[in-house]
Short mmCIF file of C-alpha atoms in Angstrom, two decimals:
data_model
loop_
_atom_site.label_atom_id
_atom_site.label_comp_id
_atom_site.label_asym_id
_atom_site.label_seq_id
_atom_site.Cartn_x
_atom_site.Cartn_y
_atom_site.Cartn_z
CA MET A 1 100.31 80.04 45.28
CA LYS A 2 100.20 81.08 48.97
CA GLY A 3 103.52 82.37 49.26
CA ILE A 4 103.03 84.52 45.61
CA ASP A 5 102.08 88.10 46.48
CA ASP A 6 98.92 89.50 45.37
CA ALA A 7 100.62 91.90 42.54
CA ALA A 8 101.98 88.49 40.94
CA LEU A 9 98.51 86.79 41.39
CA LEU A 10 96.65 89.48 40.04
CA GLU A 11 99.80 88.99 36.64
CA ARG A 12 99.00 85.84 36.13
CA ALA A 13 95.14 86.02 36.97
CA ARG A 14 95.27 88.51 34.06
CA ARG A 15 97.14 85.74 31.45
CA GLY A 16 94.69 83.26 32.13
CA ASP A 17 96.09 81.17 35.41
CA GLU A 18 92.78 79.82 37.24
CA ASP A 19 94.78 78.62 40.36
CA ALA A 20 96.46 82.52 40.52
CA PHE A 21 92.68 83.61 40.51
CA SER A 22 91.19 81.74 42.77
CA GLU A 23 94.13 82.41 45.49
CA LEU A 24 93.48 86.23 44.83
CA PHE A 25 89.71 85.92 45.13
CA SER A 26 89.99 83.19 48.10
CA ARG A 27 92.15 85.97 49.72
CA HIS A 28 90.08 89.26 48.99
CA GLN A 29 86.61 88.54 47.95
CA ARG A 30 85.13 89.20 51.87
CA ALA A 31 86.66 91.85 51.70
CA VAL A 32 84.88 93.46 49.29
CA PHE A 33 82.07 91.18 50.00
CA ARG A 34 81.78 93.07 53.14
CA TYR A 35 82.14 96.03 51.76
CA ALA A 36 79.44 95.95 49.43
CA VAL A 37 76.92 94.07 52.04
CA TYR A 38 77.42 97.54 53.68
CA MET A 39 77.42 99.81 50.88
CA CYS A 40 74.82 97.73 48.64
CA GLY A 41 72.90 95.52 50.47
CA ALA A 42 73.52 91.93 51.21
CA ASP A 43 70.96 91.54 47.92
CA ALA A 44 73.22 93.42 45.45
CA ALA A 45 76.49 91.92 47.33
CA ASP A 46 77.31 88.88 45.19
CA ASP A 47 76.97 91.12 42.10
CA VAL A 48 79.35 93.45 43.23
CA VAL A 49 82.05 90.58 43.88
CA GLN A 50 81.43 89.09 40.52
CA ASP A 51 81.70 92.68 38.81
CA THR A 52 84.61 94.38 40.72
CA PHE A 53 86.58 90.98 40.18
CA MET A 54 85.44 90.55 35.75
CA ASN A 55 86.60 94.18 36.29
CA VAL A 56 90.28 93.97 37.79
CA LEU A 57 91.09 90.67 35.62
CA LEU A 58 89.75 92.02 32.37
CA LYS A 59 90.90 95.83 32.59
CA SER A 60 94.30 95.16 32.17
CA GLY A 61 97.06 97.43 32.45
CA ARG A 62 95.39 99.24 35.22
CA TYR A 63 96.93 98.29 38.41
CA ASP A 64 99.65 100.73 39.76
CA ALA A 65 101.82 99.04 42.50
CA SER A 66 103.29 102.14 43.29
CA LYS A 67 99.89 103.73 43.81
CA GLY A 68 99.01 101.24 46.69
CA ALA A 69 98.42 97.67 47.29
CA VAL A 70 96.53 95.23 45.29
CA ILE A 71 93.79 95.14 47.61
CA SER A 72 93.44 99.09 47.61
CA TYR A 73 92.49 98.97 43.55
CA ILE A 74 90.49 96.19 44.10
CA LEU A 75 88.05 97.55 47.09
CA GLY A 76 88.99 101.13 44.48
CA THR A 77 87.32 98.67 41.67
CA ALA A 78 84.51 97.85 44.04
CA ARG A 79 83.99 101.50 45.01
CA HIS A 80 83.49 102.96 41.70
CA LEU A 81 81.02 100.03 40.56
CA MET A 82 79.17 100.61 43.94
CA LEU A 83 78.79 104.05 43.30
CA ARG A 84 76.57 103.77 40.45
CA ARG A 85 74.37 101.33 42.53
CA LEU A 86 74.34 104.07 45.54
CA SER A 87 73.50 107.29 42.83
CA ARG A 88 70.58 105.20 42.34
CA SER A 89 69.55 103.57 45.16
CA SER A 90 67.41 105.73 47.88
CA SER A 91 69.01 106.67 51.53
CA ILE A 92 68.31 104.42 54.10
CA PRO A 93 66.66 105.90 56.67
CA VAL A 94 68.43 106.81 59.92
CA GLY A 95 67.16 104.91 63.03
CA GLU A 96 67.99 105.88 66.51
CA PHE A 97 68.51 102.73 69.10
CA THR A 98 67.72 102.63 72.39
CA GLU A 99 68.07 98.86 73.76
CA ASP A 100 69.92 98.55 77.01
CA LEU A 101 72.47 95.99 75.67
CA ASN A 102 76.20 96.20 77.14
CA LEU A 103 78.42 94.80 75.00
CA GLU A 104 81.33 94.62 77.16
CA GLY A 105 79.63 92.26 79.16
CA SER A 106 77.89 90.45 76.91
CA ILE A 107 81.16 89.28 75.09
CA GLU A 108 82.54 87.93 78.26
CA ARG A 109 79.61 85.78 79.61
CA GLU A 110 79.21 82.45 77.85
CA THR A 111 75.73 80.78 78.37
CA PRO A 112 73.34 80.79 74.90
CA LEU A 113 71.40 82.95 76.46
CA ASP A 114 74.43 85.74 76.60
CA ASP A 115 75.44 84.20 73.16
CA PHE A 116 71.72 85.19 71.51
CA ALA A 117 72.02 88.64 73.72
CA ARG A 118 75.85 89.22 72.24
CA GLN A 119 74.24 88.03 68.67
CA GLU A 120 71.39 90.79 68.84
CA THR A 121 73.56 93.53 70.00
CA ILE A 122 75.73 92.88 67.30
CA GLU A 123 73.17 93.18 64.72
CA VAL A 124 72.23 96.56 66.50
CA VAL A 125 75.66 97.79 65.92
CA ARG A 126 75.23 96.10 62.21
CA ALA A 127 72.22 97.99 61.92
CA ALA A 128 73.43 101.74 63.35
CA VAL A 129 76.75 101.39 60.59
CA GLN A 130 74.28 100.39 57.80
CA SER A 131 72.49 103.62 59.23
CA LEU A 132 74.92 105.87 58.97
CA PRO A 133 75.24 108.27 55.40
CA PRO A 134 77.27 106.39 52.82
CA ALA A 135 80.05 108.60 53.16
CA HIS A 136 80.31 107.56 56.87
CA ARG A 137 79.22 103.84 56.93
CA GLU A 138 82.51 103.58 54.09
CA VAL A 139 85.23 104.90 56.21
CA ILE A 140 83.69 102.60 58.87
CA VAL A 141 83.93 99.55 56.93
CA LEU A 142 87.24 100.40 55.86
CA CYS A 143 88.77 102.24 58.52
CA GLU A 144 87.20 100.40 61.51
CA LEU A 145 86.40 96.66 60.14
CA GLU A 146 88.88 96.31 57.21
CA GLU A 147 91.17 97.63 59.94
CA MET A 148 92.85 99.73 56.94
CA ASP A 149 95.27 102.95 57.87
CA TYR A 150 94.05 106.07 56.84
CA ALA A 151 96.63 106.16 53.61
CA GLU A 152 95.26 102.94 52.50
CA ALA A 153 91.24 104.50 52.95
CA ALA A 154 92.17 107.64 51.20
CA ASN A 155 93.30 105.47 48.17
CA VAL A 156 90.40 103.61 47.82
CA MET A 157 88.47 106.45 48.47
CA GLN A 158 90.58 108.41 46.08
CA CYS A 159 90.51 111.63 49.13
CA PRO A 160 93.03 113.30 50.97
CA VAL A 161 94.01 111.71 54.31
CA GLY A 162 92.64 114.31 56.12
CA THR A 163 89.30 114.02 54.32
CA VAL A 164 89.70 110.54 55.95
CA ARG A 165 90.52 111.45 59.30
CA SER A 166 87.78 113.76 60.22
CA ARG A 167 84.86 111.69 58.27
CA LEU A 168 86.14 108.64 60.68
CA ASN A 169 85.72 110.82 63.70
CA ARG A 170 82.38 112.41 62.38
CA ALA A 171 81.21 108.74 62.12
CA ARG A 172 82.33 107.60 65.21
CA ALA A 173 80.32 110.32 67.03
CA LEU A 174 77.18 109.56 65.02
CA LEU A 175 77.73 106.04 65.42
CA SER A 176 77.94 106.58 69.25
CA ARG A 177 75.06 108.49 69.22
CA LYS A 178 73.01 105.73 67.69
CA LEU A 179 73.72 103.51 69.78
CA GLY A 180 74.04 105.49 72.98
CA GLY A 181 71.92 102.71 74.70
CA VAL A 182 74.21 99.99 73.85
CA ILE A 183 77.28 101.39 74.48
CA GLN A 184 76.84 103.80 77.39
CA MET B 1 80.18 115.07 78.47
CA THR B 2 83.73 114.60 80.63
CA THR B 3 86.95 113.39 79.01
CA ASN B 4 86.45 110.12 80.82
CA ASP B 5 82.94 109.85 79.63
CA SER B 6 84.62 110.40 76.03
CA ASN B 7 87.27 107.97 76.29
CA GLY B 8 84.74 105.31 77.84
CA ARG B 9 82.56 105.42 74.83
CA ASP B 10 85.54 105.40 72.30
CA SER B 11 86.52 101.86 73.95
CA LYS B 12 83.04 100.83 74.01
CA LEU B 13 82.68 101.72 70.67
CA ASN B 14 86.30 100.10 69.63
CA ALA B 15 84.67 97.05 71.53
CA ALA B 16 81.79 97.40 69.36
CA MET B 17 83.20 97.62 66.30
CA ARG B 18 85.87 94.32 67.40
CA ALA B 19 82.60 92.78 67.62
CA LEU B 20 81.31 93.32 64.99
CA ALA B 21 84.24 92.83 62.68
CA GLU B 22 84.79 89.13 64.04
CA ASP B 23 81.00 88.44 63.53
CA ASP B 24 81.56 89.79 59.80
CA ALA B 25 84.58 87.01 59.40
CA LYS B 26 81.43 84.69 58.41
CA LEU B 27 80.50 86.59 55.30
CA ARG B 28 81.63 85.68 51.87
CA SER B 29 79.71 85.42 48.61
CA SER B 30 78.27 82.62 46.96
CA PRO B 31 80.17 79.86 45.88
CA ASP B 32 78.82 80.34 42.23
CA VAL B 33 80.07 83.66 41.83
CA GLU B 34 83.51 81.76 42.16
CA LYS B 35 82.65 79.62 39.46
CA ARG B 36 81.08 82.41 37.43
CA LEU B 37 84.06 84.09 37.21
CA LEU B 38 86.55 81.05 36.54
CA SER B 39 84.15 80.26 33.46
CA GLU B 40 84.09 83.85 32.04
CA LEU B 41 88.39 83.69 32.73
CA ARG B 42 88.18 80.72 30.64
CA ALA B 43 86.17 82.10 27.84
CA TYR B 44 88.36 84.86 27.95
CA SER B 45 91.71 83.51 27.63
CA ARG B 46 90.42 81.49 24.71
CA THR B 47 89.26 84.41 23.00
CA ARG B 48 92.71 85.91 23.70
CA ARG B 49 94.48 82.94 22.52
CA ARG B 50 92.31 83.25 19.34
CA ARG B 51 92.90 86.80 18.45
CA THR B 52 96.60 86.17 19.18
CA TRP B 53 96.77 82.93 16.65
CA LEU B 54 94.80 85.52 13.96
CA GLY B 55 97.10 88.21 14.69
CA VAL B 56 99.95 85.61 13.89
CA SER B 57 98.47 83.98 11.14
CA SER B 58 97.63 87.16 9.36
CA VAL B 59 101.72 88.55 10.06
CA ALA B 60 102.41 84.84 8.00
CA ALA B 61 99.74 85.13 5.25
CA ALA B 62 101.16 89.11 4.94
CA LEU B 63 105.30 87.64 4.95
CA LEU B 64 103.78 84.96 2.80
CA LEU B 65 102.06 87.68 0.00
CA GLY B 66 105.10 89.91 0.31
CA MET B 67 107.83 86.67 -0.48
CA ALA B 68 105.46 85.93 -3.23
CA LEU B 69 105.84 89.27 -4.80
CA TYR B 70 109.75 89.67 -4.39
CA VAL B 71 109.81 86.00 -6.06
CA TRP B 72 107.76 87.86 -8.68
CA ARG B 73 109.35 91.02 -9.35
CA ILE B 74 112.98 89.18 -9.72
CA GLY B 75 111.98 86.44 -12.05
CA ASN B 76 109.52 88.68 -13.88
CA ARG B 77 110.72 91.66 -15.54
CA GLN B 78 107.59 91.24 -17.86
CA PRO B 79 104.72 91.93 -15.12
CA SER B 80 102.13 92.52 -18.20
CA ASP B 81 102.21 88.62 -18.78
CA THR B 82 101.81 87.73 -15.28
CA VAL B 83 99.89 90.12 -13.90
CA GLN B 84 95.89 90.42 -14.49
CA SER B 85 93.94 93.00 -13.90
CA PRO B 86 90.46 91.71 -11.49
CA SER B 87 88.67 94.95 -13.00
CA ALA B 88 89.36 93.64 -16.37
CA PRO B 89 85.94 92.76 -18.20
CA GLU B 90 86.60 89.02 -18.83
CA ALA B 91 87.91 88.48 -14.89
CA ALA B 92 84.65 90.02 -13.65
CA ILE B 93 82.65 87.71 -15.73
CA THR B 94 84.44 84.77 -14.78
CA GLU B 95 85.15 85.28 -10.80
CA VAL B 96 84.60 87.71 -7.57
CA ALA B 97 86.46 88.55 -5.18
CA THR B 98 86.43 90.25 -1.71
CA GLU B 99 86.61 93.17 -0.44
CA PHE B 100 90.15 94.32 -0.02
CA LEU B 101 91.63 93.38 2.93
CA PRO B 102 94.32 95.21 5.17
CA LEU B 103 97.94 94.47 5.55
CA PRO B 104 100.21 95.75 7.76
CA TYR B 105 101.83 98.39 5.44
CA TYR B 106 98.19 99.54 4.13
CA HIS B 107 98.25 103.02 6.52
CA VAL B 108 101.86 103.74 4.04
CA PRO B 109 100.69 106.40 1.37
CA MET B 110 101.37 105.63 -2.16
CA ASN B 111 101.37 107.54 -5.50
CA THR B 112 99.97 104.81 -7.80
CA GLY B 113 99.29 101.23 -7.27
CA SER B 114 98.91 98.03 -9.23
CA THR B 115 97.29 94.39 -8.39
CA VAL B 116 99.47 91.49 -8.65
CA ARG B 117 97.20 87.68 -8.48
CA ILE B 118 99.02 85.24 -6.99
CA GLN B 119 98.28 81.85 -6.18
CA VAL B 120 98.61 81.55 -1.48
CA PRO B 121 97.29 78.39 0.87
CA ALA B 122 93.66 78.53 1.96
CA THR B 123 95.12 79.10 5.60
CA ALA B 124 95.49 82.69 4.38
CA LEU B 125 92.05 83.25 3.79
CA VAL B 126 91.27 81.80 7.05
CA SER B 127 93.44 83.68 9.32
CA PHE B 128 91.69 87.00 7.88
CA GLY B 129 88.35 85.66 9.51
CA LEU B 130 86.96 83.80 5.42
CA ALA B 131 85.85 80.38 5.31
CA PRO B 132 88.16 78.73 2.12
CA ASN B 133 85.15 77.47 0.87
CA GLY B 134 84.20 78.04 -2.85
CA PHE B 135 87.62 79.88 -2.92
CA ARG B 136 89.96 76.72 -2.67
CA GLU B 137 91.64 75.22 -5.81
CA GLY B 138 92.30 71.65 -6.22
CA ASP B 139 95.99 71.78 -4.47
CA GLY B 140 94.51 73.59 -1.50
CA THR B 141 95.19 76.86 -2.60
CA VAL B 142 93.33 80.30 -3.09
CA GLN B 143 93.93 83.30 -5.80
CA ALA B 144 94.52 86.81 -4.37
CA ASP B 145 95.08 90.17 -5.75
CA VAL B 146 97.89 92.03 -3.44
CA LEU B 147 97.65 95.65 -4.23
CA VAL B 148 101.27 96.61 -4.12
CA GLY B 149 102.33 100.29 -3.98
CA ASP B 150 104.51 101.94 -6.39
CA ASP B 151 107.11 101.67 -3.63
CA GLY B 152 107.15 97.88 -3.31
CA LEU B 153 104.86 97.73 -0.12
CA ALA B 154 101.68 95.38 -0.47
CA ARG B 155 98.79 97.32 1.18
CA ALA B 156 96.28 95.43 0.93
CA VAL B 157 94.64 92.04 -0.72
CA ARG B 158 91.53 90.36 -1.81
CA PHE B 159 91.06 87.16 -2.32
CA VAL B 160 89.05 85.92 -5.65
CA ARG B 161 86.69 82.89 -6.34
CA PRO B 162 86.51 81.53 -9.94
CA LEU B 163 82.97 81.19 -10.79
CA ARG B 164 82.04 77.64 -12.10
CA ASN B 165 79.71 76.89 -14.42
#
């Protein structure tokens, strides 16, 4: 199964091939899970992963290879499901972070105390990402954490590439401001 | 803010994002999610196989009925000898029938039609999702009325259960 591309795996999984499904799931569940954690919270992430893969498996005929990679299709499906949840939930309060932690330095040091500091810094960064407005949080998750290019992210977000670019710039500016004490 | 300040902050933000992405590598859904999905996939595959089997069986039953009708039309030029009207008073007293169930040509318009009584294997009844209990004759067949249009195409079938005292 390792050498089979995603599209073929999806096709086989839809025909009931459990090995193909497991391989597809193992390749992409983490991306969906992370996307869900940032957009809906950790409590809902398992449900989002399950609903997303159910949807992808049972709604046959919707994947169009000419419109993008399977991962874009899967994340697009996840996005559609999460939008419903986001529309029901209240917005996360925006917080400011002022702790004076040096990320670069802490990554390079190796003592247990520094590991702790590094982990603490990462949690601060994670919280900053989670405190962004949903549209900006989403573009950070897709472009920065998933390392998707603008076109792939635009495919998932169903918007023009220019919107992805400008939203990412804005999101990075917001993050820089929130993390002022951490990354200066 | 100078350009150098801005570049420095950008590279530190990039480093922060990389560190976060690396740390996120440990994120994964619960193992139960995959188990539940596999279970759903199995159930879905079973349902689909059953649906396919029913579809094939329905077509086979329709073909069987069509062949029976063809044999009857070729071999018997006096329908009144073999054709019974289930709506006749005596039939209504001695038997009960299901609703007419559509066959593949049910949507083709017809001017007039008539019913033809034939015997088919009990599996034909099962292929329509009906239980053969009570319908089955001693030889494993069931009686059916086929609604045939004036163009010779079978439109629908109903299964007949004799009333036994």
